[in-house]
Amino acid sequence: MLRDALRDARHVCVLTGAGVSAESGVPTFRDAQQGLWAKYDPHQLATPEGFLDNPPLVWRWYRWRRELVSQVEPNPGHHALAKLQELVPRLTLVTQNVDGLHQRAGSNDVIEFHGNLFVNRCFAEGCVIDKDDDATVPTCPGCGSHVRPGVVWFGEAIPEAALNESFATAADCDLFLSVGTSSLVFPAAGLVDVARDAGAVTVEINLEPTEHADTFDYALAGKSGELLPELINSLAI
Ligand code: BV8
């Protein structure tokens, strides 16, 4: 029984994707882009090549996303994961999301596998840039290079600390919970294989079964904002 496996778990590893933020009103990459962004492919915009090809366009897209995320709230799914962290001996939350909503819901020690939407970095050096002038494309005060959003683009390496800590967690956990992700983007999608090989119970919660659903011990189809509170509240009983 899933509830018993969760109750008996010593170390839970949770991996979340854009589906966890969907009920807060944050569109997923695979949802049709909204409004003027409908004609752009996020997989093109979210690349270093896309940025260098048109820095003002990519900045407009990220500023639009920052504005959108700053106006939404964490949903019951985010809050349920924050509550789960209090109910189990150890929980490590790895998120592919860049919206910071897990932290706003009270989750601690979140590993941001793909960076954070609200951080700015120097394009050339990678260092964090605190100031954000309103220029169309901010420039690094240190070296004059473009400033870029502090997210991981397609074709870019995952930050080493996040990568190592996430794979170590997957290898150590005894329950792996994948929520709201299509499990199509690597290397994040490879975490569950490490957990499974280490003997962990694996669980998928997704709006509809992903193409990998049959490789999980449990696969629950439905909204994370409904299924997570149900699951976690059943623990508290
Ligand atoms: C890298 C930040 C190498 C940017 C993002 C094999 C191994 C390694 C790499 C690759 C590989 N094969 C291919 C690659 C390359 C590539 C990749 O995986 N491509 C895919 C398209 C095949 N990977 C990379 O480029 C990665 N880097 O490997 O570097 C390297 C090594 C050394 C040196 C140099 C290079 C970097 C990938 C990171 C890309 N950045 N985000 C930004 O946000 O702007 S990824 C971005 O897209 C999201 O973070 C998310 O992770 C991903 C998918 O987006 P979504 O579709 O929105 O979300 P998701 O897939 O999670 O799907 C949503 C799910 O939710 C759906 O299933 C839906 O049914 C469900 N859902 C919806 N509503 C709900 C719900 N579920 C529950 N409740 C609901 N209410």
Short mmCIF file of C-alpha atoms and ligand atoms in Angstrom, two decimals:
data_model
loop_
_atom_site.label_atom_id
_atom_site.label_comp_id
_atom_site.label_asym_id
_atom_site.label_seq_id
_atom_site.Cartn_x
_atom_site.Cartn_y
_atom_site.Cartn_z
CA MET A 1 0.00 0.00 0.00
CA LEU A 2 1.41 3.39 -1.02
CA ARG A 3 0.44 5.03 2.27
CA ASP A 4 2.34 2.37 4.23
CA ALA A 5 5.40 2.70 1.97
CA LEU A 6 5.36 6.47 2.57
CA ARG A 7 4.86 5.97 6.32
CA ASP A 8 7.77 3.51 6.49
CA ALA A 9 10.13 5.61 4.34
CA ARG A 10 13.39 6.75 5.96
CA HIS A 11 14.36 9.13 3.14
CA VAL A 12 11.90 10.38 0.50
CA CYS A 13 13.22 11.93 -2.72
CA VAL A 14 10.66 14.08 -4.55
CA LEU A 15 11.17 15.24 -8.16
CA THR A 16 8.74 17.88 -9.41
CA GLY A 17 8.07 19.29 -12.87
CA ALA A 18 5.99 22.07 -14.32
CA GLY A 19 2.76 20.15 -13.66
CA VAL A 20 3.04 20.96 -9.94
CA SER A 21 2.82 24.70 -10.70
CA ALA A 22 0.10 24.39 -13.36
CA GLU A 23 -2.74 24.81 -10.81
CA SER A 24 -1.10 28.02 -9.63
CA GLY A 25 -1.56 29.35 -13.16
CA VAL A 26 2.01 28.86 -14.39
CA PRO A 27 1.85 27.35 -17.91
CA THR A 28 3.98 24.28 -18.61
CA PHE A 29 6.38 24.22 -21.54
CA ARG A 30 4.19 21.78 -23.40
CA ASP A 31 1.00 23.84 -22.88
CA ALA A 32 0.48 26.19 -25.79
CA GLN A 33 2.34 29.39 -24.99
CA GLN A 34 0.00 32.22 -24.13
CA GLY A 35 -0.74 35.41 -26.05
CA LEU A 36 2.12 36.90 -28.02
CA TRP A 37 4.34 33.99 -27.02
CA ALA A 38 2.07 31.51 -28.80
CA LYS A 39 4.20 31.71 -31.95
CA TYR A 40 7.48 30.94 -30.15
CA ASP A 41 8.82 27.48 -29.27
CA PRO A 42 10.06 27.56 -25.64
CA HIS A 43 12.59 24.89 -26.55
CA GLN A 44 14.13 27.46 -28.90
CA LEU A 45 13.91 30.43 -26.56
CA ALA A 46 15.36 28.46 -23.61
CA THR A 47 18.77 27.92 -25.26
CA PRO A 48 22.02 29.92 -25.32
CA GLU A 49 21.72 30.09 -29.12
CA GLY A 50 18.19 31.46 -28.86
CA PHE A 51 19.39 34.08 -26.40
CA LEU A 52 22.39 35.18 -28.47
CA ASP A 53 20.24 35.24 -31.58
CA ASN A 54 17.85 37.74 -30.02
CA PRO A 55 18.69 38.84 -26.46
CA PRO A 56 15.88 41.44 -26.22
CA LEU A 57 13.25 38.85 -27.28
CA VAL A 58 14.43 36.26 -24.78
CA TRP A 59 14.61 38.87 -22.04
CA ARG A 60 11.01 39.95 -22.82
CA TRP A 61 9.93 36.30 -22.46
CA TYR A 62 11.66 35.89 -19.09
CA ARG A 63 10.37 39.24 -17.81
CA TRP A 64 6.85 38.15 -18.86
CA ARG A 65 7.33 34.87 -16.91
CA ARG A 66 8.76 36.70 -13.87
CA GLU A 67 5.77 39.04 -13.87
CA LEU A 68 3.37 36.10 -14.19
CA VAL A 69 5.01 34.05 -11.42
CA SER A 70 5.23 37.04 -9.05
CA GLN A 71 1.41 37.34 -9.29
CA VAL A 72 0.56 33.70 -8.49
CA GLU A 73 0.51 31.73 -5.25
CA PRO A 74 1.67 28.24 -4.33
CA ASN A 75 -1.18 25.73 -4.66
CA PRO A 76 -2.28 22.86 -2.34
CA GLY A 77 0.20 20.55 -4.07
CA HIS A 78 3.14 22.76 -3.07
CA HIS A 79 1.81 23.04 0.48
CA ALA A 80 1.27 19.27 0.76
CA LEU A 81 4.92 18.64 -0.13
CA ALA A 82 6.01 21.20 2.48
CA LYS A 83 3.84 19.36 5.05
CA LEU A 84 5.24 15.96 3.99
CA GLN A 85 8.72 17.25 4.83
CA GLU A 86 7.52 17.55 8.46
CA LEU A 87 5.95 14.07 8.52
CA VAL A 88 8.82 11.90 7.29
CA PRO A 89 12.30 11.50 8.83
CA ARG A 90 14.02 13.03 5.77
CA LEU A 91 12.74 14.53 2.50
CA THR A 92 14.84 15.94 -0.33
CA LEU A 93 12.91 17.97 -2.92
CA VAL A 94 14.50 18.24 -6.37
CA THR A 95 12.58 20.57 -8.67
CA GLN A 96 12.88 21.17 -12.40
CA ASN A 97 10.79 24.29 -11.89
CA VAL A 98 12.40 27.70 -11.78
CA ASP A 99 9.46 29.55 -10.20
CA GLY A 100 10.45 29.36 -6.51
CA LEU A 101 6.92 28.30 -5.50
CA HIS A 102 8.09 25.33 -3.39
CA GLN A 103 10.16 27.69 -1.21
CA ARG A 104 7.23 30.12 -0.94
CA ALA A 105 5.07 27.19 0.26
CA GLY A 106 7.57 26.45 3.04
CA SER A 107 9.66 23.60 1.59
CA ASN A 108 13.25 23.67 2.84
CA ASP A 109 16.55 22.72 1.20
CA VAL A 110 14.99 22.68 -2.28
CA ILE A 111 17.42 21.63 -5.02
CA GLU A 112 16.75 23.83 -8.08
CA PHE A 113 17.90 21.45 -10.81
CA HIS A 114 17.25 23.97 -13.60
CA GLY A 115 18.11 27.16 -11.70
CA ASN A 116 15.85 30.03 -10.71
CA LEU A 117 13.85 32.48 -12.81
CA PHE A 118 14.60 35.42 -10.51
CA VAL A 119 18.39 35.13 -10.50
CA ASN A 120 20.53 37.06 -12.99
CA ARG A 121 23.92 35.81 -14.15
CA CYS A 122 26.73 37.17 -16.31
CA PHE A 123 26.51 35.34 -19.65
CA ALA A 124 30.31 35.17 -20.01
CA GLU A 125 31.37 34.34 -16.44
CA GLY A 126 28.24 32.75 -14.95
CA CYS A 127 28.54 34.78 -11.73
CA VAL A 128 25.37 36.06 -10.06
CA ILE A 129 24.63 39.71 -10.82
CA ASP A 130 22.68 41.47 -8.08
CA LYS A 131 21.75 44.64 -9.90
CA ASP A 132 19.04 44.43 -12.54
CA ASP A 133 18.85 47.68 -14.44
CA ASP A 134 15.79 48.09 -16.58
CA ALA A 135 17.84 48.07 -19.74
CA THR A 136 16.35 45.86 -22.42
CA VAL A 137 19.36 43.57 -22.07
CA PRO A 138 21.26 44.26 -18.82
CA THR A 139 25.06 44.22 -19.02
CA CYS A 140 27.51 42.80 -16.50
CA PRO A 141 29.13 45.62 -14.46
CA GLY A 142 32.27 43.52 -14.23
CA CYS A 143 32.99 42.48 -17.80
CA GLY A 144 30.34 44.19 -19.94
CA SER A 145 28.93 40.88 -21.19
CA HIS A 146 25.18 40.33 -21.51
CA VAL A 147 23.35 39.47 -18.31
CA ARG A 148 21.03 36.45 -18.61
CA PRO A 149 18.41 34.75 -16.42
CA GLY A 150 19.94 32.27 -13.92
CA VAL A 151 18.19 29.24 -15.38
CA VAL A 152 19.69 26.16 -17.08
CA TRP A 153 18.96 26.25 -20.80
CA PHE A 154 18.74 23.25 -23.12
CA GLY A 155 22.26 22.21 -24.04
CA GLU A 156 23.69 23.61 -20.80
CA ALA A 157 25.10 21.56 -17.96
CA ILE A 158 23.16 21.22 -14.71
CA PRO A 159 24.98 23.09 -11.90
CA GLU A 160 27.45 20.56 -10.47
CA ALA A 161 26.29 20.77 -6.84
CA ALA A 162 22.64 20.32 -7.80
CA LEU A 163 23.52 17.42 -10.11
CA ASN A 164 25.66 15.58 -7.57
CA GLU A 165 23.31 16.14 -4.64
CA SER A 166 20.26 15.03 -6.64
CA PHE A 167 21.83 11.81 -7.89
CA ALA A 168 23.21 11.03 -4.42
CA THR A 169 19.71 11.54 -2.99
CA ALA A 170 18.17 9.25 -5.63
CA ALA A 171 20.73 6.56 -4.74
CA ASP A 172 20.05 6.93 -0.99
CA CYS A 173 16.27 7.31 -0.87
CA ASP A 174 13.89 4.44 -0.16
CA LEU A 175 10.92 6.16 -1.77
CA PHE A 176 11.08 8.24 -5.00
CA LEU A 177 8.05 10.42 -5.77
CA SER A 178 7.86 11.97 -9.26
CA VAL A 179 5.16 14.65 -9.53
CA GLY A 180 3.93 16.72 -12.48
CA THR A 181 6.65 15.91 -14.94
CA SER A 182 6.56 14.21 -18.31
CA SER A 183 9.96 12.68 -17.49
CA LEU A 184 11.20 13.67 -20.95
CA VAL A 185 13.96 16.10 -20.00
CA PHE A 186 17.33 14.67 -19.06
CA PRO A 187 19.31 14.28 -16.92
CA ALA A 188 16.43 14.95 -14.42
CA ALA A 189 14.42 12.11 -15.96
CA GLY A 190 17.26 9.70 -15.16
CA LEU A 191 16.94 10.16 -11.38
CA VAL A 192 14.15 7.61 -11.03
CA ASP A 193 16.31 4.90 -12.65
CA VAL A 194 19.01 5.45 -10.02
CA ALA A 195 16.41 5.25 -7.23
CA ARG A 196 14.84 2.09 -8.69
CA ASP A 197 18.25 0.42 -9.07
CA ALA A 198 18.95 1.27 -5.43
CA GLY A 199 15.77 -0.56 -4.38
CA ALA A 200 13.52 2.45 -3.73
CA VAL A 201 9.75 2.29 -4.10
CA THR A 202 8.89 4.54 -7.07
CA VAL A 203 5.71 6.59 -7.40
CA GLU A 204 4.43 8.77 -10.25
CA ILE A 205 1.71 11.38 -9.80
CA ASN A 206 0.79 13.11 -13.07
CA LEU A 207 -2.29 14.55 -14.75
CA GLU A 208 -2.21 11.62 -17.13
CA PRO A 209 0.07 8.59 -17.14
CA THR A 210 3.44 9.46 -18.73
CA GLU A 211 5.11 7.14 -21.21
CA HIS A 212 7.16 5.81 -18.28
CA ALA A 213 4.20 5.22 -15.94
CA ASP A 214 4.44 1.43 -16.20
CA THR A 215 8.04 1.52 -14.89
CA PHE A 216 6.85 3.00 -11.55
CA ASP A 217 5.66 0.82 -8.65
CA TYR A 218 2.67 3.15 -8.27
CA ALA A 219 1.27 5.52 -10.94
CA LEU A 220 -1.55 7.85 -9.90
CA ALA A 221 -3.28 9.93 -12.59
CA GLY A 222 -4.84 13.20 -11.53
CA LYS A 223 -4.12 16.74 -10.41
CA SER A 224 -1.18 17.07 -8.03
CA GLY A 225 -3.07 19.81 -6.18
CA GLU A 226 -5.71 17.18 -5.30
CA LEU A 227 -3.80 13.89 -5.08
CA LEU A 228 -0.89 15.17 -2.96
CA PRO A 229 -3.07 16.63 -0.16
CA GLU A 230 -5.17 13.42 -0.15
CA LEU A 231 -2.04 11.25 0.14
CA ILE A 232 -0.33 13.39 2.76
CA ASN A 233 -3.49 13.93 4.85
CA SER A 234 -3.98 10.14 4.94
CA LEU A 235 -0.55 9.95 6.58
CA ALA A 236 -1.39 12.40 9.29
CA ILE A 237 -4.33 10.23 10.44
C1 BV8 B 1 22.18 18.74 -20.47
C2 BV8 B 1 14.79 25.90 -17.34
C3 BV8 B 1 24.38 18.26 -21.14
C4 BV8 B 1 14.66 26.93 -18.43
C5 BV8 B 1 14.52 23.74 -18.46
C6 BV8 B 1 20.14 12.62 -22.41
C7 BV8 B 1 21.02 12.93 -21.37
C8 BV8 B 1 21.38 14.25 -21.12
C9 BV8 B 1 20.84 15.29 -21.91
C10 BV8 B 1 19.96 14.98 -22.92
C11 BV8 B 1 19.61 13.66 -23.17
N1 BV8 B 1 18.74 13.67 -24.21
C12 BV8 B 1 18.53 14.95 -24.61
C13 BV8 B 1 19.27 15.77 -23.86
C14 BV8 B 1 19.32 17.21 -24.01
C15 BV8 B 1 18.25 17.95 -23.19
C16 BV8 B 1 16.93 17.24 -23.14
O1 BV8 B 1 16.65 16.53 -22.19
N2 BV8 B 1 16.10 17.47 -24.16
C17 BV8 B 1 14.78 16.90 -24.17
C18 BV8 B 1 13.81 17.89 -24.83
C19 BV8 B 1 14.84 15.59 -24.95
N3 BV8 B 1 18.73 18.19 -21.86
C20 BV8 B 1 19.48 19.27 -21.62
O2 BV8 B 1 19.82 20.05 -22.49
C21 BV8 B 1 19.93 19.50 -20.20
N4 BV8 B 1 21.34 19.71 -20.21
O3 BV8 B 1 21.87 17.60 -20.57
O4 BV8 B 1 23.44 19.19 -20.66
C22 BV8 B 1 25.68 18.91 -20.94
C23 BV8 B 1 26.60 18.32 -20.08
C24 BV8 B 1 27.84 18.90 -19.92
C25 BV8 B 1 28.13 20.11 -20.58
C26 BV8 B 1 27.20 20.71 -21.41
C27 BV8 B 1 25.96 20.11 -21.60
C28 BV8 B 1 19.31 20.76 -19.61
C29 BV8 B 1 17.82 20.67 -19.59
C30 BV8 B 1 17.26 21.87 -18.81
C31 BV8 B 1 16.41 22.72 -19.71
N5 BV8 B 1 15.75 23.79 -18.91
N6 BV8 B 1 14.00 24.70 -17.67
C32 BV8 B 1 13.36 27.68 -18.35
O5 BV8 B 1 12.45 27.29 -17.57
O6 BV8 B 1 13.23 28.68 -19.08
S1 BV8 B 1 13.60 22.37 -18.84
C33 BV8 B 1 11.94 22.81 -18.87
O7 BV8 B 1 11.33 21.91 -19.72
C34 BV8 B 1 11.26 22.61 -17.54
O8 BV8 B 1 12.11 22.91 -16.46
C35 BV8 B 1 10.84 21.15 -17.53
O9 BV8 B 1 11.77 20.37 -16.82
C36 BV8 B 1 10.97 20.75 -18.99
C37 BV8 B 1 9.70 20.24 -19.55
O10 BV8 B 1 8.80 21.32 -19.40
P1 BV8 B 1 7.22 21.04 -19.19
O11 BV8 B 1 6.70 20.21 -20.31
O12 BV8 B 1 6.58 22.31 -18.91
O13 BV8 B 1 7.16 20.22 -17.90
P2 BV8 B 1 7.20 18.72 -17.78
O14 BV8 B 1 7.96 17.99 -18.80
O15 BV8 B 1 7.68 18.57 -16.43
O16 BV8 B 1 5.63 18.31 -18.12
C38 BV8 B 1 4.55 18.81 -17.38
C39 BV8 B 1 3.81 17.56 -16.90
O17 BV8 B 1 2.87 17.95 -15.93
C40 BV8 B 1 3.02 16.88 -18.01
O18 BV8 B 1 3.32 15.51 -18.02
C41 BV8 B 1 1.55 17.12 -17.64
O19 BV8 B 1 0.73 15.99 -17.95
C42 BV8 B 1 1.63 17.29 -16.15
N7 BV8 B 1 0.61 18.14 -15.54
C43 BV8 B 1 0.00 19.24 -16.05
N8 BV8 B 1 -0.86 19.74 -15.13
C44 BV8 B 1 -0.79 18.94 -14.03
C45 BV8 B 1 0.14 17.93 -14.29
N9 BV8 B 1 0.43 16.97 -13.38
C46 BV8 B 1 -0.22 17.02 -12.19
N10 BV8 B 1 -1.12 17.97 -11.87
C47 BV8 B 1 -1.44 18.94 -12.75
N11 BV8 B 1 -2.34 19.88 -12.43
#
